[in-house]
Short mmCIF file of C-alpha atoms and ligand atoms in Angstrom, two decimals:
data_model
loop_
_atom_site.label_atom_id
_atom_site.label_comp_id
_atom_site.label_asym_id
_atom_site.label_seq_id
_atom_site.Cartn_x
_atom_site.Cartn_y
_atom_site.Cartn_z
CA MET A 1 -49.50 50.41 6.95
CA LYS A 2 -52.71 50.81 7.87
CA LYS A 3 -55.49 47.98 8.56
CA ARG A 4 -57.87 47.55 6.09
CA ILE A 5 -61.88 47.75 6.89
CA LEU A 6 -64.17 46.29 4.50
CA SER A 7 -67.85 47.52 5.09
CA GLY A 8 -70.68 46.75 3.26
CA MET A 9 -74.65 47.77 2.71
CA ARG A 10 -77.26 46.73 0.32
CA PRO A 11 -78.33 49.42 -1.96
CA THR A 12 -81.86 50.11 -0.23
CA GLY A 13 -81.71 53.91 -1.10
CA LYS A 14 -81.34 57.14 0.97
CA LEU A 15 -80.24 56.25 4.52
CA HIS A 16 -82.04 56.90 7.92
CA LEU A 17 -80.51 57.78 10.68
CA GLY A 18 -80.81 54.66 12.35
CA ASN A 19 -78.44 53.71 9.53
CA TYR A 20 -75.68 56.06 10.46
CA VAL A 21 -75.88 56.05 14.07
CA GLY A 22 -75.66 52.05 13.46
CA ALA A 23 -72.66 52.29 10.39
CA LEU A 24 -71.91 55.19 8.78
CA GLU A 25 -71.21 57.56 11.55
CA ASN A 26 -68.96 55.05 12.53
CA TRP A 27 -67.20 54.35 9.36
CA VAL A 28 -66.25 58.03 9.16
CA LYS A 29 -65.15 58.22 12.16
CA LEU A 30 -62.66 54.75 11.58
CA GLN A 31 -61.24 56.96 8.29
CA GLY A 32 -58.24 57.98 9.51
CA GLU A 33 -57.36 55.04 11.29
CA TYR A 34 -57.69 52.49 8.86
CA GLU A 35 -57.81 51.84 5.05
CA ASN A 36 -61.48 51.76 4.23
CA PHE A 37 -62.59 49.80 1.91
CA HIS A 38 -66.71 50.67 0.92
CA LEU A 39 -69.06 47.65 -0.90
CA VAL A 40 -72.30 48.57 -2.68
CA ALA A 41 -73.78 45.23 -1.97
CA ASP A 42 -76.18 44.79 -5.18
CA TRP A 43 -75.78 40.75 -5.21
CA HIS A 44 -77.03 41.09 -2.02
CA LEU A 45 -80.16 42.81 -2.50
CA LEU A 46 -81.18 39.28 -4.52
CA THR A 47 -81.36 37.41 -1.16
CA THR A 48 -84.45 38.74 -0.10
CA ASP A 49 -85.73 40.81 -3.20
CA LEU A 50 -85.92 39.25 -6.69
CA ASP A 51 -86.72 43.32 -8.36
CA THR A 52 -83.82 44.77 -9.36
CA SER A 53 -85.59 47.96 -10.90
CA LYS A 54 -84.30 50.78 -8.54
CA ILE A 55 -81.72 48.99 -8.37
CA LYS A 56 -79.54 51.71 -9.78
CA ALA A 57 -80.93 54.69 -8.39
CA ASN A 58 -80.63 53.34 -4.50
CA THR A 59 -77.10 52.81 -5.10
CA ILE A 60 -76.96 55.79 -6.65
CA ASP A 61 -78.87 57.16 -3.81
CA MET A 62 -76.94 55.38 -1.47
CA VAL A 63 -73.57 56.55 -2.42
CA ILE A 64 -74.71 60.05 -2.48
CA ASP A 65 -75.43 59.32 1.38
CA TRP A 66 -72.17 58.01 2.08
CA LEU A 67 -70.27 60.87 0.62
CA SER A 68 -72.85 63.53 1.89
CA ALA A 69 -71.85 61.97 5.34
CA GLY A 70 -68.17 62.38 5.40
CA ILE A 71 -66.93 59.48 3.10
CA ASP A 72 -63.67 60.66 0.99
CA PRO A 73 -63.58 58.17 -1.84
CA LYS A 74 -59.92 59.63 -2.67
CA VAL A 75 -58.76 57.77 0.86
CA SER A 76 -61.74 55.39 0.90
CA PRO A 77 -62.98 53.48 -1.97
CA ILE A 78 -66.60 53.14 -2.85
CA PHE A 79 -67.26 49.45 -5.30
CA VAL A 80 -69.88 47.90 -6.70
CA GLN A 81 -70.14 43.92 -5.77
CA SER A 82 -71.53 43.20 -9.53
CA GLN A 83 -68.73 44.80 -11.07
CA ILE A 84 -65.67 43.21 -9.43
CA LYS A 85 -66.22 39.38 -11.14
CA GLN A 86 -63.95 37.80 -8.63
CA HIS A 87 -66.28 37.53 -5.43
CA ALA A 88 -68.42 34.97 -6.98
CA GLU A 89 -64.95 33.59 -7.96
CA LEU A 90 -64.23 33.33 -4.42
CA PHE A 91 -67.50 32.47 -3.20
CA LEU A 92 -67.30 29.75 -5.80
CA LEU A 93 -64.11 28.51 -4.20
CA LEU A 94 -64.99 28.55 -0.59
CA SER A 95 -68.54 27.71 -0.99
CA MET A 96 -66.66 24.05 -1.04
CA LEU A 97 -65.58 24.50 2.59
CA VAL A 98 -68.78 25.00 4.56
CA THR A 99 -71.81 22.41 5.13
CA ILE A 100 -74.78 22.81 4.68
CA PRO A 101 -76.06 22.19 8.02
CA ARG A 102 -73.28 24.98 9.23
CA LEU A 103 -75.04 27.33 6.70
CA GLU A 104 -78.20 26.42 8.43
CA ARG A 105 -77.93 26.95 11.91
CA ASN A 106 -76.43 30.57 10.97
CA PRO A 107 -78.98 32.23 13.38
CA THR A 108 -79.69 35.69 10.87
CA VAL A 109 -80.57 33.69 8.77
CA LYS A 110 -82.77 31.53 10.17
CA GLU A 111 -84.68 34.93 11.97
CA GLN A 112 -84.83 36.28 8.31
CA ALA A 113 -86.69 32.56 7.50
CA LYS A 114 -88.46 32.71 10.08
CA ASP A 115 -89.78 36.42 8.80
CA LEU A 116 -90.29 35.71 5.31
CA GLY A 117 -92.02 32.63 5.89
CA LEU A 118 -89.32 30.72 3.85
CA GLU A 119 -88.52 28.22 6.74
CA SER A 120 -88.64 25.20 3.84
CA ASN A 121 -87.94 26.89 1.31
CA MET A 122 -85.18 29.13 1.04
CA ALA A 123 -83.11 29.99 -2.19
CA PHE A 124 -79.96 28.10 -2.71
CA GLY A 125 -78.49 31.65 -2.82
CA HIS A 126 -80.45 32.92 -0.38
CA LEU A 127 -78.98 30.00 2.48
CA GLY A 128 -75.53 30.81 1.33
CA TYR A 129 -75.29 34.86 1.13
CA PRO A 130 -72.37 35.04 4.50
CA VAL A 131 -70.40 32.37 2.24
CA LEU A 132 -70.77 35.34 -0.39
CA GLN A 133 -70.06 37.95 2.41
CA ALA A 134 -66.69 36.13 3.40
CA ALA A 135 -65.26 36.48 -0.04
CA ASP A 136 -66.64 40.15 0.59
CA ILE A 137 -64.37 40.27 3.32
CA LEU A 138 -61.89 37.91 2.51
CA ILE A 139 -61.17 38.78 -1.09
CA TYR A 140 -59.74 42.37 0.21
CA LYS A 141 -57.54 41.07 3.24
CA ALA A 142 -59.40 43.20 5.26
CA HIS A 143 -58.71 43.22 9.37
CA LEU A 144 -62.16 44.68 10.57
CA VAL A 145 -65.20 44.17 9.83
CA PRO A 146 -67.60 47.05 11.62
CA VAL A 147 -71.61 45.88 11.55
CA GLY A 148 -74.60 45.57 13.24
CA GLU A 149 -75.06 42.57 16.27
CA ASP A 150 -77.27 40.83 13.57
CA GLN A 151 -74.16 40.82 10.81
CA MET A 152 -71.45 39.28 13.69
CA PRO A 153 -73.12 35.55 12.49
CA HIS A 154 -71.80 36.14 9.56
CA VAL A 155 -68.53 37.01 10.06
CA GLU A 156 -67.63 34.11 12.62
CA LEU A 157 -68.56 32.22 9.64
CA THR A 158 -66.04 34.45 7.64
CA ARG A 159 -63.03 33.58 10.33
CA GLU A 160 -64.13 29.92 10.03
CA ILE A 161 -64.29 29.49 6.58
CA ALA A 162 -60.82 31.93 6.62
CA ARG A 163 -58.79 28.90 8.50
CA ARG A 164 -60.50 26.27 6.80
CA PHE A 165 -58.71 27.25 3.80
CA ASN A 166 -55.27 29.19 4.81
CA ASN A 167 -55.33 24.79 6.68
CA THR A 168 -56.18 23.32 3.76
CA TYR A 169 -54.39 25.24 1.40
CA GLY A 170 -51.54 27.38 2.18
CA ASN A 171 -51.27 30.86 4.33
CA VAL A 172 -53.66 33.77 2.07
CA PHE A 173 -56.11 34.92 4.02
CA ILE A 174 -56.54 36.97 7.22
CA ILE A 175 -58.75 36.30 9.94
CA PRO A 176 -60.97 38.97 10.12
CA SER A 177 -62.52 40.47 13.78
CA GLY A 178 -66.23 41.81 13.83
CA LYS A 179 -66.98 45.36 15.53
CA VAL A 180 -70.49 46.35 16.76
CA THR A 181 -71.18 50.31 17.07
CA ASP A 182 -70.77 51.30 20.27
CA PHE A 183 -74.04 53.43 20.54
CA ALA A 184 -77.10 50.94 21.14
CA ARG A 185 -79.41 50.64 17.81
CA LEU A 186 -81.80 54.48 17.50
CA PRO A 187 -85.47 52.88 17.58
CA GLY A 188 -87.91 54.01 15.65
CA LEU A 189 -90.36 57.12 16.10
CA ASP A 190 -92.73 55.14 17.55
CA GLY A 191 -90.13 53.11 19.05
CA ARG A 192 -90.19 49.90 17.20
CA LYS A 193 -86.92 48.82 15.18
CA MET A 194 -86.76 51.36 12.40
CA SER A 195 -87.27 50.66 9.61
CA LYS A 196 -88.28 51.73 5.98
CA SER A 197 -91.66 49.68 5.47
CA LEU A 198 -92.74 50.47 8.73
CA GLY A 199 -92.87 54.10 8.16
CA ASN A 200 -91.19 55.31 11.24
CA THR A 201 -87.56 56.57 9.69
CA ILE A 202 -86.45 59.84 9.46
CA LEU A 203 -83.50 59.71 6.44
CA LEU A 204 -80.81 61.85 6.75
CA SER A 205 -81.74 63.71 3.41
CA ASP A 206 -84.96 64.73 4.73
CA SER A 207 -85.76 68.52 4.94
CA PRO A 208 -86.49 70.70 7.99
CA GLU A 209 -90.15 70.45 7.76
CA ASP A 210 -90.27 67.00 7.10
CA ILE A 211 -88.01 66.28 9.71
CA GLU A 212 -90.75 68.47 11.74
CA GLN A 213 -93.41 66.13 10.58
CA LYS A 214 -92.12 63.40 11.63
CA VAL A 215 -90.57 64.42 15.05
CA LYS A 216 -94.27 65.81 16.32
CA ARG A 217 -95.58 61.85 15.55
CA ALA A 218 -92.91 60.46 17.69
CA ILE A 219 -94.12 58.75 20.35
CA THR A 220 -93.55 59.85 24.11
CA ASP A 221 -94.65 59.11 27.60
CA PRO A 222 -97.45 57.75 27.46
CA GLN A 223 -98.93 59.17 30.48
CA LYS A 224 -97.40 62.96 30.12
CA ILE A 225 -100.95 64.02 28.09
CA ARG A 226 -100.67 68.44 28.70
CA LEU A 227 -97.79 70.61 29.92
CA GLY A 228 -97.23 70.29 34.25
CA ASP A 229 -97.92 66.36 33.78
CA PRO A 230 -94.10 64.87 35.00
CA GLY A 231 -93.08 62.82 32.93
CA ARG A 232 -90.37 59.74 31.99
CA PRO A 233 -87.44 59.98 30.20
CA GLU A 234 -86.12 56.38 30.18
CA ILE A 235 -88.98 55.02 27.78
CA CYS A 236 -89.55 58.58 25.98
CA ASN A 237 -88.04 57.54 21.70
CA VAL A 238 -87.41 61.47 21.50
CA PHE A 239 -85.30 61.62 25.12
CA ILE A 240 -83.30 58.81 23.12
CA TYR A 241 -83.11 61.37 19.94
CA HIS A 242 -81.74 63.87 22.79
CA LYS A 243 -78.79 61.98 24.00
CA LYS A 244 -77.65 61.42 20.28
CA PHE A 245 -78.12 64.37 18.70
CA ASN A 246 -78.20 67.33 21.91
CA PRO A 247 -75.92 65.95 24.59
CA GLU A 248 -75.79 69.51 25.80
CA GLU A 249 -79.32 70.07 26.61
CA ILE A 250 -79.63 66.37 28.46
CA GLU A 251 -79.46 67.50 31.67
CA ALA A 252 -82.08 70.07 31.67
CA ILE A 253 -84.76 68.27 29.27
CA GLU A 254 -84.02 65.33 31.75
CA LYS A 255 -84.97 67.69 34.89
CA ASP A 256 -87.64 69.57 33.24
CA CYS A 257 -89.76 66.74 31.39
CA ARG A 258 -89.29 64.85 35.76
CA SER A 259 -90.92 68.15 36.82
CA GLY A 260 -93.25 68.58 34.21
CA ALA A 261 -91.96 72.06 33.00
CA LEU A 262 -91.15 70.69 29.98
CA GLY A 263 -93.84 69.80 27.81
CA CYS A 264 -94.22 67.20 24.65
CA VAL A 265 -94.50 69.85 21.89
CA ALA A 266 -91.90 71.79 23.02
CA CYS A 267 -89.79 68.85 23.29
CA LYS A 268 -90.38 67.92 20.30
CA LYS A 269 -89.80 71.22 18.55
CA ASN A 270 -86.53 71.29 19.39
CA LEU A 271 -85.83 68.61 18.62
CA ALA A 272 -86.67 68.43 14.49
CA GLN A 273 -84.62 71.99 15.61
CA LYS A 274 -81.49 70.31 16.52
CA LEU A 275 -81.90 67.43 13.89
CA ALA A 276 -81.83 70.47 11.03
CA ALA A 277 -79.06 71.40 12.28
CA TYR A 278 -77.06 68.52 12.44
CA PHE A 279 -77.68 67.73 9.31
CA ALA A 280 -77.82 70.85 7.49
CA PRO A 281 -73.94 70.17 5.90
CA PHE A 282 -75.25 66.89 4.93
CA ARG A 283 -77.91 68.58 2.40
CA GLU A 284 -75.69 70.58 1.70
CA LYS A 285 -73.63 68.50 0.23
CA ARG A 286 -76.18 65.84 -0.81
CA SER A 287 -78.28 69.17 -3.00
CA TYR A 288 -74.49 69.87 -4.85
CA TYR A 289 -74.24 65.77 -5.40
CA GLU A 290 -77.66 65.96 -6.75
CA GLN A 291 -77.10 67.90 -9.22
CA HIS A 292 -73.52 66.06 -10.08
CA ILE A 293 -74.44 63.05 -10.73
CA ASP A 294 -71.28 62.27 -12.94
CA GLU A 295 -69.07 62.52 -9.97
CA ILE A 296 -71.04 59.81 -8.26
CA HIS A 297 -70.21 57.46 -11.47
CA ASP A 298 -66.54 58.37 -11.49
CA VAL A 299 -66.13 57.55 -7.79
CA ILE A 300 -67.68 54.45 -8.04
CA ALA A 301 -65.58 53.72 -12.01
CA GLN A 302 -62.46 54.49 -9.56
CA GLY A 303 -63.59 52.64 -6.67
CA ASN A 304 -64.37 49.93 -8.46
CA ALA A 305 -60.50 49.99 -10.03
CA VAL A 306 -58.75 50.24 -7.46
CA ALA A 307 -60.69 47.55 -5.30
CA ARG A 308 -61.12 45.21 -9.03
CA GLU A 309 -57.02 45.58 -8.39
CA VAL A 310 -56.64 44.33 -4.91
CA ALA A 311 -59.02 41.19 -5.44
CA MET A 312 -57.40 40.17 -8.68
CA ALA A 313 -54.14 39.97 -6.40
CA THR A 314 -55.55 37.79 -4.49
CA MET A 315 -56.94 35.55 -6.18
CA ASP A 316 -53.63 34.98 -8.68
CA GLU A 317 -52.43 33.88 -4.89
CA VAL A 318 -55.62 31.72 -4.25
CA TYR A 319 -55.22 30.66 -7.80
CA GLN A 320 -51.32 29.29 -6.82
CA VAL A 321 -51.78 28.06 -3.57
CA MET A 322 -54.60 25.56 -5.06
CA ASN A 323 -52.63 24.63 -8.03
CA LEU A 324 -55.35 26.05 -10.88
CA GLY A 325 -54.97 27.33 -13.76
N1 LIG Z 401 -74.88 41.67 4.48
C1 LIG Z 401 -74.64 43.31 4.70
C2 LIG Z 401 -76.12 43.09 5.20
O1 LIG Z 401 -76.84 42.75 4.65
C3 LIG Z 401 -74.11 43.31 3.46
C4 LIG Z 401 -72.60 43.20 3.02
C5 LIG Z 401 -72.59 42.55 2.00
C6 LIG Z 401 -71.58 43.44 3.88
N2 LIG Z 401 -71.42 42.13 2.11
C7 LIG Z 401 -70.72 42.51 3.41
C8 LIG Z 401 -72.02 43.50 5.25
C9 LIG Z 401 -69.20 42.39 3.77
C10 LIG Z 401 -70.36 43.59 6.05
C11 LIG Z 401 -69.21 43.40 5.07
O2 LIG Z 401 -76.10 44.63 5.56
#
């Protein structure tokens, strides 16, 4: 029997290249080797944003991106957290097994609190979201959780809670491992963290024209001003993208950039073309799904049914060892 993966994202809408390189691409690669469960973490979104007006549209957009990138819903169920109420039940029970000081030590939560100016004013649910995440993972008895670096503290907490539960009540849960993706994080076109709020993203769904416009504005070596000036690929954002999406030409680009033979305008134009070609099959699938939204609803309904069955079976075990019900 294949081991199981549980991976999740908050439904923030259309995905960008950073989401792809940091997570989605890896999910698709792991699909044959593991049994993949993919969670739309809509409850998690509430920890940092109470506005739910776009949550449905954003869920559909994100799931379309997952499918268009190659997630096969027949083998990898896609489901929505709020539709599997057992997550909330398990969250309640697990919350008894973790202390408030332990939650307050979580570096990712601390950083969020600082960024949002919530240090002494954090919601109970926000402080506790890593426990909800533990429930997401443990309820499916996942062996592996592919995550970004920032999510590793939550996986560590999940392991602690699982051990504590197993020791206290009986062996129900698998102790999961986290797996950080190999490729270093892809920066935004300006060199900062790629993020929608910073306006420095390329979306997977961008048209070739959009891609070209965005790549044109990318920040390269500031000392390379005109054709003929020697450049430093090691500090160039466009070069990082070539490395990832145009590996065949990487040696020639490096050499010609350093010598000055290759100018930034031509180099960017080339990258834009390579990116557009790389994601052409993606865009084709995406436009199919955009015209067949019913299929997306079906995929989610079927995924929910599969997930719910597993979650219910785990909760039966939980209630049994806890003498509840
Ligand atoms: N907390 C994750 C994020 O902010 C989303 C998430 C929720 C998740 N539950 C999960 C990720 C379970 C992995 C496993 O991106």
